Amino acid sequence: MPLFTTLTEESICNAIDAANKHVVLAAPGIGGVIAQSLAGAHRRLGADAVQVVLDISARVSRLGYGDHQAVELLRASGVSLRHHEGLRIGALICDDSGWSFASVPRLVEDDPTADGDAFNAIALTAAQVMVLRSELPPVGASTQAPEYPVVGNEVVDEQSVAKVKRALEIAPPQQFDLARQTQVYAALIQFVELNFEGFNIQSRRIQLPKSLPLIASQDRALKERVTTSLKVLDKMEKPKELQDVTQRLEELREAFLVPVGQAGRVMLKSKQKLFEDELANIQNDLDACKEALEKDLQEALDKVVASIVPDLARAVLADPPPRFKGLFSNTLDAAADYVRAELDKAFPSASALVTGMKIHKFYKDVTYETLKNKEFVDRVMSEIPQSVLDGALLQEGVAVKAGK
């Protein structure tokens, strides 16, 4: 008998069905078909002839090592069932034959098939079977075994089964074939949101604080002079350097980010470093532009303050606000100091005006829900060059992950 072999769900069931004396199975989890064979062996060979050790936790079902319904079936059939937290290797003993096998989480890949060379098990010798049995729960009433087996010393009770069932009802396993396909796409592309919150200084309005008496003033010429000065931001044009930044950002978006319909835009993960390098250069230029713009804005704001302080100081003396009367002397210099202090509270700083100029970038991976969108899949296949898809083995990988 070859040492390396393939244990499929079907071959495991065949071995269990052919057993004449006893069956011992230890694995992370099992499906309903194997559970039915174990229940059949339990009826055929007797209550003490079948022992099963599983990790019955909800995580096992979510990873796809097994189905929780199989656990419930074993419990309902009276099969001796034990729990071993974190068990991730499999062992099957049927009479004098035994195998050690690797369990496959269906979240990662589909179960192996018998028509390939994808070995997942090793056939054990008779001596190895005896050693293995000594560390597993005993079968047969007269079997001498350690009081506490190495694997499976926790008996599964109804409360534990019900607790896991409730957990899976709240957060059920994914559809595994779709989840596996998601991994293939996620290795190739990712969503990228890229936008620029830019130059909206003209929309900012400078208003005098209510603590200054201009509104109550009857001097129309004074009002017009101050109002005209306050419109300085309306006259600020978008700097050429900032126009260049926004243009380069748009070119970067068009070069790297592929539109895939309403889902947004995706980028090849292999191009992420190049994308980040170019984006960093744009960010550096934006920072330099903001620094220069902040200086120009501060100079403009300072000129506004300087131009309106004299008029407002005279208005303060003509109609002193309560705070001025309570804290300042009734002189033109004091009135000018009061006006500057009030303007400082009300006027935006140049730094605050340019702070909102930002490049926003956000990465998001392809998800299980994304692949339910047929438009997304079609656009990926049509927008990304075929040579890239072929080189990444995307379609081949999708077919394999889907179990086709």
Tab-separated table of C-alpha atoms in Angstrom:
chain	number	residue	atom	x	y	z
A	1	MET	CA	0.000	0.000	0.000
A	2	PRO	CA	1.469	3.414	-0.955
A	3	LEU	CA	2.565	5.606	1.921
A	4	PHE	CA	1.139	8.810	0.472
A	5	THR	CA	-2.522	8.755	-0.436
A	6	THR	CA	-5.606	10.904	-0.802
A	7	LEU	CA	-8.433	10.733	1.688
A	8	THR	CA	-11.593	12.222	0.259
A	9	GLU	CA	-14.947	12.438	1.952
A	10	GLU	CA	-16.030	9.444	-0.100
A	11	SER	CA	-12.998	7.300	0.767
A	12	ILE	CA	-13.355	8.108	4.463
A	13	CYS	CA	-16.988	7.001	4.331
A	14	ASN	CA	-16.017	3.811	2.486
A	15	ALA	CA	-13.418	2.956	5.140
A	16	ILE	CA	-15.910	3.583	7.952
A	17	ASP	CA	-18.618	1.539	6.226
A	18	ALA	CA	-16.189	-1.372	5.743
A	19	ALA	CA	-15.059	-1.487	9.393
A	20	ASN	CA	-15.960	-4.689	11.258
A	21	LYS	CA	-14.634	-3.975	14.759
A	22	HIS	CA	-14.221	-0.312	15.596
A	23	VAL	CA	-13.791	3.204	14.229
A	24	VAL	CA	-11.895	6.125	15.750
A	25	LEU	CA	-11.901	9.503	14.026
A	26	ALA	CA	-10.176	12.664	15.214
A	27	ALA	CA	-10.390	15.799	13.066
A	28	PRO	CA	-11.097	19.534	13.290
A	29	GLY	CA	-14.550	18.932	11.851
A	30	ILE	CA	-16.553	16.763	9.461
A	31	GLY	CA	-19.434	17.107	7.028
A	32	GLY	CA	-22.850	15.543	7.164
A	33	VAL	CA	-21.984	12.604	4.881
A	34	ILE	CA	-19.183	11.379	7.152
A	35	ALA	CA	-21.399	11.938	10.192
A	36	GLN	CA	-24.018	9.655	8.643
A	37	SER	CA	-21.405	6.918	8.077
A	38	LEU	CA	-20.253	7.244	11.690
A	39	ALA	CA	-23.845	7.002	12.903
A	40	GLY	CA	-24.283	3.901	10.755
A	41	ALA	CA	-21.117	2.332	12.212
A	42	HIS	CA	-22.392	3.136	15.697
A	43	ARG	CA	-25.617	1.217	15.008
A	44	ARG	CA	-23.805	-1.640	13.270
A	45	LEU	CA	-20.803	-2.156	15.577
A	46	GLY	CA	-22.209	-1.094	18.936
A	47	ALA	CA	-22.086	1.925	21.210
A	48	ASP	CA	-18.500	1.349	22.441
A	49	ALA	CA	-17.040	0.701	18.998
A	50	VAL	CA	-17.070	4.253	17.629
A	51	GLN	CA	-15.224	7.241	19.065
A	52	VAL	CA	-15.160	10.702	17.498
A	53	VAL	CA	-13.046	13.704	18.525
A	54	LEU	CA	-13.758	17.100	16.949
A	55	ASP	CA	-13.205	20.761	17.617
A	56	ILE	CA	-16.862	21.731	17.808
A	57	SER	CA	-16.202	25.483	18.122
A	58	ALA	CA	-17.989	27.990	15.886
A	59	ARG	CA	-14.648	28.985	14.367
A	60	VAL	CA	-14.260	25.522	12.832
A	61	SER	CA	-17.571	25.883	11.014
A	62	ARG	CA	-16.738	29.414	9.855
A	63	LEU	CA	-13.386	28.259	8.491
A	64	GLY	CA	-15.070	25.377	6.719
A	65	TYR	CA	-13.387	22.465	8.461
A	66	GLY	CA	-16.793	20.972	9.089
A	67	ASP	CA	-20.513	21.552	9.497
A	68	HIS	CA	-22.107	22.022	12.890
A	69	GLN	CA	-25.105	20.034	11.656
A	70	ALA	CA	-22.761	17.021	11.612
A	71	VAL	CA	-22.095	17.528	15.327
A	72	GLU	CA	-25.824	17.661	16.002
A	73	LEU	CA	-26.362	14.500	13.945
A	74	LEU	CA	-23.706	12.606	15.942
A	75	ARG	CA	-25.236	13.747	19.221
A	76	ALA	CA	-28.726	12.751	18.095
A	77	SER	CA	-27.440	9.330	16.993
A	78	GLY	CA	-25.792	8.632	20.340
A	79	VAL	CA	-22.247	8.467	18.936
A	80	SER	CA	-19.534	9.048	21.563
A	81	LEU	CA	-18.344	12.571	20.815
A	82	ARG	CA	-15.501	14.467	22.439
A	83	HIS	CA	-14.147	17.983	21.983
A	84	HIS	CA	-10.529	19.060	21.534
A	85	GLU	CA	-10.059	22.809	21.168
A	86	GLY	CA	-7.717	23.784	18.338
A	87	LEU	CA	-7.401	20.310	16.814
A	88	ARG	CA	-6.184	20.829	13.240
A	89	ILE	CA	-4.836	17.426	12.168
A	90	GLY	CA	-6.869	14.368	11.310
A	91	ALA	CA	-6.522	10.703	12.213
A	92	LEU	CA	-8.746	7.819	11.128
A	93	ILE	CA	-8.561	4.272	12.477
A	94	CYS	CA	-10.804	1.564	11.048
A	95	ASP	CA	-10.057	-1.834	12.602
A	96	ASP	CA	-6.310	-2.389	12.059
A	97	SER	CA	-5.870	0.260	9.350
A	98	GLY	CA	-5.146	3.884	9.996
A	99	TRP	CA	-4.339	7.174	8.311
A	100	SER	CA	-3.083	10.552	9.350
A	101	PHE	CA	-4.468	13.313	7.164
A	102	ALA	CA	-4.538	17.066	6.732
A	103	SER	CA	-7.937	18.664	7.053
A	104	VAL	CA	-8.735	21.364	4.515
A	105	PRO	CA	-10.587	24.540	5.540
A	106	ARG	CA	-13.075	25.151	2.738
A	107	LEU	CA	-12.683	28.874	3.288
A	108	VAL	CA	-9.215	28.442	1.736
A	109	GLU	CA	-9.656	25.619	-0.767
A	110	ASP	CA	-12.061	22.879	-1.738
A	111	ASP	CA	-11.792	19.279	-0.583
A	112	PRO	CA	-9.306	17.112	-2.546
A	113	THR	CA	-10.516	14.774	-5.256
A	114	ALA	CA	-9.509	11.172	-5.833
A	115	ASP	CA	-8.552	11.717	-9.482
A	116	GLY	CA	-5.461	13.821	-8.770
A	117	ASP	CA	-2.067	13.625	-7.086
A	118	ALA	CA	-2.909	16.150	-4.376
A	119	PHE	CA	-1.996	13.847	-1.496
A	120	ASN	CA	-3.374	14.829	1.879
A	121	ALA	CA	-2.825	11.674	3.939
A	122	ILE	CA	-0.254	9.101	5.005
A	123	ALA	CA	-1.161	5.456	5.591
A	124	LEU	CA	-0.020	4.227	9.008
A	125	THR	CA	1.657	0.958	9.868
A	126	ALA	CA	0.062	-1.465	12.322
A	127	ALA	CA	2.533	-0.376	15.000
A	128	GLN	CA	1.743	3.289	14.404
A	129	VAL	CA	-1.968	2.535	14.641
A	130	MET	CA	-1.445	0.950	18.067
A	131	VAL	CA	0.547	3.954	19.310
A	132	LEU	CA	-2.085	6.327	17.970
A	133	ARG	CA	-4.904	4.405	19.655
A	134	SER	CA	-3.152	4.761	23.007
A	135	GLU	CA	-3.518	8.554	22.823
A	136	LEU	CA	-7.119	8.607	21.621
A	137	PRO	CA	-10.348	7.772	23.494
A	138	PRO	CA	-10.690	3.992	23.895
A	139	VAL	CA	-13.051	1.782	21.931
A	140	GLY	CA	-14.506	-1.462	23.290
A	141	ALA	CA	-15.454	-2.100	26.897
A	142	SER	CA	-12.279	-4.046	27.699
A	143	THR	CA	-9.781	-1.709	26.081
A	144	GLN	CA	-7.043	-0.589	28.433
A	145	ALA	CA	-6.244	3.063	27.876
A	146	PRO	CA	-5.048	6.069	29.865
A	147	GLU	CA	-7.670	7.596	32.101
A	148	TYR	CA	-7.196	10.890	30.255
A	149	PRO	CA	-6.411	10.538	26.550
A	150	VAL	CA	-4.005	13.017	24.961
A	151	VAL	CA	-6.613	13.930	22.372
A	152	GLY	CA	-10.295	14.311	23.221
A	153	ASN	CA	-10.649	14.250	26.991
A	154	GLU	CA	-13.611	16.648	27.032
A	155	VAL	CA	-17.015	15.048	26.484
A	156	VAL	CA	-19.387	17.124	24.359
A	157	ASP	CA	-22.627	17.996	26.144
A	158	GLU	CA	-25.901	19.373	24.851
A	159	GLN	CA	-25.263	22.810	26.329
A	160	SER	CA	-22.019	23.236	24.375
A	161	VAL	CA	-23.676	22.157	21.120
A	162	ALA	CA	-26.556	24.595	21.640
A	163	LYS	CA	-24.178	27.458	22.466
A	164	VAL	CA	-22.236	26.970	19.222
A	165	LYS	CA	-25.463	26.669	17.243
A	166	ARG	CA	-26.642	30.044	18.573
A	167	ALA	CA	-23.294	31.625	17.727
A	168	LEU	CA	-23.517	30.378	14.142
A	169	GLU	CA	-27.069	31.645	13.799
A	170	ILE	CA	-25.868	35.107	14.816
A	171	ALA	CA	-22.716	35.044	12.657
A	172	PRO	CA	-23.074	32.233	10.084
A	173	PRO	CA	-20.300	30.872	7.852
A	174	GLN	CA	-19.765	32.468	4.449
A	175	GLN	CA	-20.545	30.852	1.138
A	176	PHE	CA	-17.194	29.128	0.793
A	177	ASP	CA	-16.838	28.955	-2.981
A	178	LEU	CA	-17.457	32.699	-3.242
A	179	ALA	CA	-15.160	33.401	-0.306
A	180	ARG	CA	-12.348	31.444	-1.990
A	181	GLN	CA	-12.805	33.418	-5.195
A	182	THR	CA	-12.585	36.599	-3.119
A	183	GLN	CA	-9.057	35.625	-2.083
A	184	VAL	CA	-7.993	35.397	-5.725
A	185	TYR	CA	-9.316	38.867	-6.557
A	186	ALA	CA	-8.000	40.351	-3.310
A	187	ALA	CA	-4.486	39.185	-4.194
A	188	LEU	CA	-4.630	41.068	-7.519
A	189	ILE	CA	-6.533	44.289	-6.873
A	190	GLN	CA	-7.834	46.569	-4.169
A	191	PHE	CA	-10.243	49.469	-4.070
A	192	VAL	CA	-8.769	52.954	-3.795
A	193	GLU	CA	-10.641	56.158	-3.049
A	194	LEU	CA	-8.624	59.239	-4.001
A	195	ASN	CA	-9.895	62.792	-3.867
A	196	PHE	CA	-8.716	66.309	-3.154
A	197	GLU	CA	-10.402	68.718	-0.787
A	198	GLY	CA	-9.135	71.858	-2.342
A	199	PHE	CA	-9.195	75.577	-2.775
A	200	ASN	CA	-12.503	76.877	-1.431
A	201	ILE	CA	-11.205	80.044	0.161
A	202	GLN	CA	-13.547	82.238	-1.896
A	203	SER	CA	-16.505	80.635	-0.151
A	204	ARG	CA	-15.294	81.877	3.232
A	205	ARG	CA	-16.891	85.107	4.380
A	206	ILE	CA	-15.167	87.472	6.785
A	207	GLN	CA	-17.674	89.083	9.102
A	208	LEU	CA	-17.192	91.665	11.787
A	209	PRO	CA	-17.919	90.557	15.339
A	210	LYS	CA	-21.042	91.949	16.956
A	211	SER	CA	-18.825	93.576	19.564
A	212	LEU	CA	-17.859	96.230	16.998
A	213	PRO	CA	-20.348	99.058	16.352
A	214	LEU	CA	-20.178	99.289	12.547
A	215	ILE	CA	-23.681	97.908	12.023
A	216	ALA	CA	-25.161	100.641	14.178
A	217	SER	CA	-23.129	103.331	12.466
A	218	GLN	CA	-24.982	105.794	10.238
A	219	ASP	CA	-21.837	106.500	8.226
A	220	ARG	CA	-22.616	104.841	4.864
A	221	ALA	CA	-19.172	105.601	3.418
A	222	LEU	CA	-17.554	103.912	6.405
A	223	LYS	CA	-19.694	100.825	5.928
A	224	GLU	CA	-18.821	100.615	2.239
A	225	ARG	CA	-15.079	100.956	2.863
A	226	VAL	CA	-15.060	98.235	5.497
A	227	THR	CA	-17.333	95.935	3.488
A	228	THR	CA	-15.077	96.254	0.438
A	229	SER	CA	-12.014	95.425	2.512
A	230	LEU	CA	-13.698	92.354	3.954
A	231	LYS	CA	-14.143	90.898	0.454
A	232	VAL	CA	-10.425	90.327	0.058
A	233	LEU	CA	-10.833	86.517	-0.019
A	234	ASP	CA	-13.268	86.774	-2.926
A	235	LYS	CA	-10.442	88.127	-5.031
A	236	MET	CA	-7.987	85.319	-4.216
A	237	GLU	CA	-7.351	83.279	-7.345
A	238	LYS	CA	-6.323	79.637	-7.343
A	239	PRO	CA	-2.507	79.596	-7.528
A	240	LYS	CA	-0.989	77.997	-10.616
A	241	GLU	CA	1.013	75.636	-8.409
A	242	LEU	CA	-2.216	74.394	-6.857
A	243	GLN	CA	-3.774	73.963	-10.287
A	244	ASP	CA	-0.769	71.821	-11.230
A	245	VAL	CA	-1.236	69.688	-8.112
A	246	THR	CA	-4.897	69.002	-8.859
A	247	GLN	CA	-4.087	68.227	-12.496
A	248	ARG	CA	-1.336	65.777	-11.539
A	249	LEU	CA	-3.633	64.140	-9.008
A	250	GLU	CA	-6.263	63.617	-11.688
A	251	GLU	CA	-3.645	62.172	-14.046
A	252	LEU	CA	-2.511	59.806	-11.286
A	253	ARG	CA	-6.094	58.665	-10.759
A	254	GLU	CA	-6.597	58.023	-14.459
A	255	ALA	CA	-3.280	56.173	-14.777
A	256	PHE	CA	-3.559	53.804	-11.813
A	257	LEU	CA	-7.199	53.561	-10.767
A	258	VAL	CA	-9.454	51.469	-12.977
A	259	PRO	CA	-13.196	52.279	-12.864
A	260	VAL	CA	-15.335	49.220	-12.146
A	261	GLY	CA	-18.800	50.722	-12.165
A	262	GLN	CA	-20.681	51.825	-9.089
A	263	ALA	CA	-18.283	49.866	-6.890
A	264	GLY	CA	-15.626	52.537	-7.458
A	265	ARG	CA	-12.060	52.229	-8.722
A	266	VAL	CA	-9.485	49.494	-8.229
A	267	MET	CA	-5.719	49.379	-8.490
A	268	LEU	CA	-3.337	46.516	-9.179
A	269	LYS	CA	-1.641	45.652	-5.899
A	270	SER	CA	1.609	45.161	-7.770
A	271	LYS	CA	1.510	48.874	-8.663
A	272	GLN	CA	0.882	50.142	-5.146
A	273	LYS	CA	4.468	51.183	-4.386
A	274	LEU	CA	4.782	53.120	-7.647
A	275	PHE	CA	1.415	54.751	-6.958
A	276	GLU	CA	2.462	55.687	-3.424
A	277	ASP	CA	5.790	57.132	-4.630
A	278	GLU	CA	4.095	59.387	-7.175
A	279	LEU	CA	1.424	60.385	-4.684
A	280	ALA	CA	4.131	61.292	-2.159
A	281	ASN	CA	5.726	63.640	-4.706
A	282	ILE	CA	2.372	65.322	-5.288
A	283	GLN	CA	1.843	65.618	-1.536
A	284	ASN	CA	5.247	67.285	-1.124
A	285	ASP	CA	4.382	69.838	-3.804
A	286	LEU	CA	0.999	70.434	-2.172
A	287	ASP	CA	2.690	71.093	1.173
A	288	ALA	CA	5.025	73.613	-0.455
A	289	CYS	CA	2.075	75.252	-2.205
A	290	LYS	CA	0.136	75.486	1.054
A	291	GLU	CA	3.097	77.079	2.788
A	292	ALA	CA	3.411	79.771	0.114
A	293	LEU	CA	-0.341	80.311	-0.003
A	294	GLU	CA	-0.526	80.643	3.765
A	295	LYS	CA	2.072	83.405	3.639
A	296	ASP	CA	0.161	85.273	0.916
A	297	LEU	CA	-3.129	84.888	2.755
A	298	GLN	CA	-1.693	86.145	6.016
A	299	GLU	CA	-0.318	89.220	4.278
A	300	ALA	CA	-3.731	89.869	2.710
A	301	LEU	CA	-5.526	89.456	6.026
A	302	ASP	CA	-3.038	91.718	7.783
A	303	LYS	CA	-3.678	94.397	5.147
A	304	VAL	CA	-7.420	94.093	5.714
A	305	VAL	CA	-6.982	94.565	9.440
A	306	ALA	CA	-4.631	97.509	8.941
A	307	SER	CA	-7.056	99.178	6.525
A	308	ILE	CA	-10.177	98.930	8.669
A	309	VAL	CA	-8.789	99.465	12.178
A	310	PRO	CA	-8.697	103.295	11.949
A	311	ASP	CA	-12.314	103.555	10.779
A	312	LEU	CA	-13.533	101.007	13.320
A	313	ALA	CA	-11.574	102.666	16.132
A	314	ARG	CA	-13.327	105.964	15.437
A	315	ALA	CA	-16.667	104.129	15.357
A	316	VAL	CA	-15.859	102.592	18.755
A	317	LEU	CA	-15.169	106.005	20.249
A	318	ALA	CA	-18.386	107.355	18.750
A	319	ASP	CA	-20.475	104.481	20.131
A	320	PRO	CA	-18.431	102.633	22.795
A	321	PRO	CA	-19.381	98.940	23.289
A	322	PRO	CA	-19.908	97.862	26.922
A	323	ARG	CA	-16.682	95.821	27.052
A	324	PHE	CA	-14.656	98.766	25.743
A	325	LYS	CA	-16.160	101.129	28.299
A	326	GLY	CA	-15.438	98.690	31.115
A	327	LEU	CA	-11.813	97.808	30.280
A	328	PHE	CA	-10.255	100.466	28.042
A	329	SER	CA	-9.513	104.169	28.243
A	330	ASN	CA	-11.415	106.480	25.951
A	331	THR	CA	-8.546	107.180	23.520
A	332	LEU	CA	-8.019	106.449	19.832
A	333	ASP	CA	-5.037	104.168	20.551
A	334	ALA	CA	-7.046	102.192	23.098
A	335	ALA	CA	-9.917	101.917	20.641
A	336	ALA	CA	-7.496	100.617	17.988
A	337	ASP	CA	-6.167	98.001	20.438
A	338	TYR	CA	-9.720	96.950	21.246
A	339	VAL	CA	-10.608	96.623	17.551
A	340	ARG	CA	-7.507	94.519	16.789
A	341	ALA	CA	-8.271	92.181	19.692
A	342	GLU	CA	-11.863	91.705	18.538
A	343	LEU	CA	-10.816	91.167	14.920
A	344	ASP	CA	-8.283	88.537	15.986
A	345	LYS	CA	-11.133	86.585	17.560
A	346	ALA	CA	-13.363	86.809	14.496
A	347	PHE	CA	-10.986	86.605	11.551
A	348	PRO	CA	-9.844	83.206	10.283
A	349	SER	CA	-6.118	82.579	10.397
A	350	ALA	CA	-4.268	81.881	7.184
A	351	SER	CA	-3.227	78.529	8.638
A	352	ALA	CA	-6.853	77.547	9.230
A	353	LEU	CA	-7.788	78.545	5.681
A	354	VAL	CA	-5.229	76.223	4.065
A	355	THR	CA	-5.546	73.348	6.548
A	356	GLY	CA	-8.575	72.008	4.698
A	357	MET	CA	-6.552	71.500	1.517
A	358	LYS	CA	-5.910	67.764	1.749
A	359	ILE	CA	-5.422	64.688	-0.381
A	360	HIS	CA	-7.705	61.938	0.893
A	361	LYS	CA	-6.675	58.343	0.158
A	362	PHE	CA	-8.421	55.228	1.380
A	363	TYR	CA	-7.710	51.571	0.588
A	364	LYS	CA	-10.327	48.836	0.783
A	365	ASP	CA	-9.980	45.168	-0.115
A	366	VAL	CA	-12.286	43.202	-2.369
A	367	THR	CA	-14.866	41.499	-0.177
A	368	TYR	CA	-17.253	38.590	-0.252
A	369	GLU	CA	-20.124	40.969	-0.997
A	370	THR	CA	-18.216	42.631	-3.849
A	371	LEU	CA	-18.150	39.450	-5.928
A	372	LYS	CA	-21.925	39.236	-5.784
A	373	ASN	CA	-21.923	42.320	-8.025
A	374	LYS	CA	-21.786	40.985	-11.591
A	375	GLU	CA	-20.979	44.444	-12.954
A	376	PHE	CA	-17.812	44.510	-10.849
A	377	VAL	CA	-16.590	41.134	-12.128
A	378	ASP	CA	-17.387	42.024	-15.743
A	379	ARG	CA	-15.634	45.389	-15.497
A	380	VAL	CA	-12.520	43.840	-13.955
A	381	MET	CA	-12.339	41.348	-16.804
A	382	SER	CA	-12.860	44.037	-19.448
A	383	GLU	CA	-10.856	46.957	-18.019
A	384	ILE	CA	-7.720	45.164	-16.813
A	385	PRO	CA	-5.482	44.000	-19.695
A	386	GLN	CA	-5.856	40.328	-20.555
A	387	SER	CA	-2.095	39.852	-20.308
A	388	VAL	CA	-2.239	40.953	-16.658
A	389	LEU	CA	-5.146	38.630	-15.899
A	390	ASP	CA	-3.378	35.733	-17.610
A	391	GLY	CA	-0.093	36.500	-15.858
A	392	ALA	CA	-1.821	36.554	-12.487
A	393	LEU	CA	-3.647	33.296	-13.353
A	394	LEU	CA	-6.818	35.075	-12.252
A	395	GLN	CA	-9.335	33.069	-14.236
A	396	GLU	CA	-7.547	29.795	-13.523
A	397	GLY	CA	-7.392	30.669	-9.833
A	398	VAL	CA	-11.067	31.596	-9.750
A	399	ALA	CA	-12.003	28.272	-11.338
A	400	VAL	CA	-9.871	26.322	-8.854
A	401	LYS	CA	-11.162	28.255	-5.853
A	402	ALA	CA	-14.710	27.730	-7.034
A	403	GLY	CA	-14.102	23.990	-7.053
A	404	LYS	CA	-14.731	23.700	-10.788
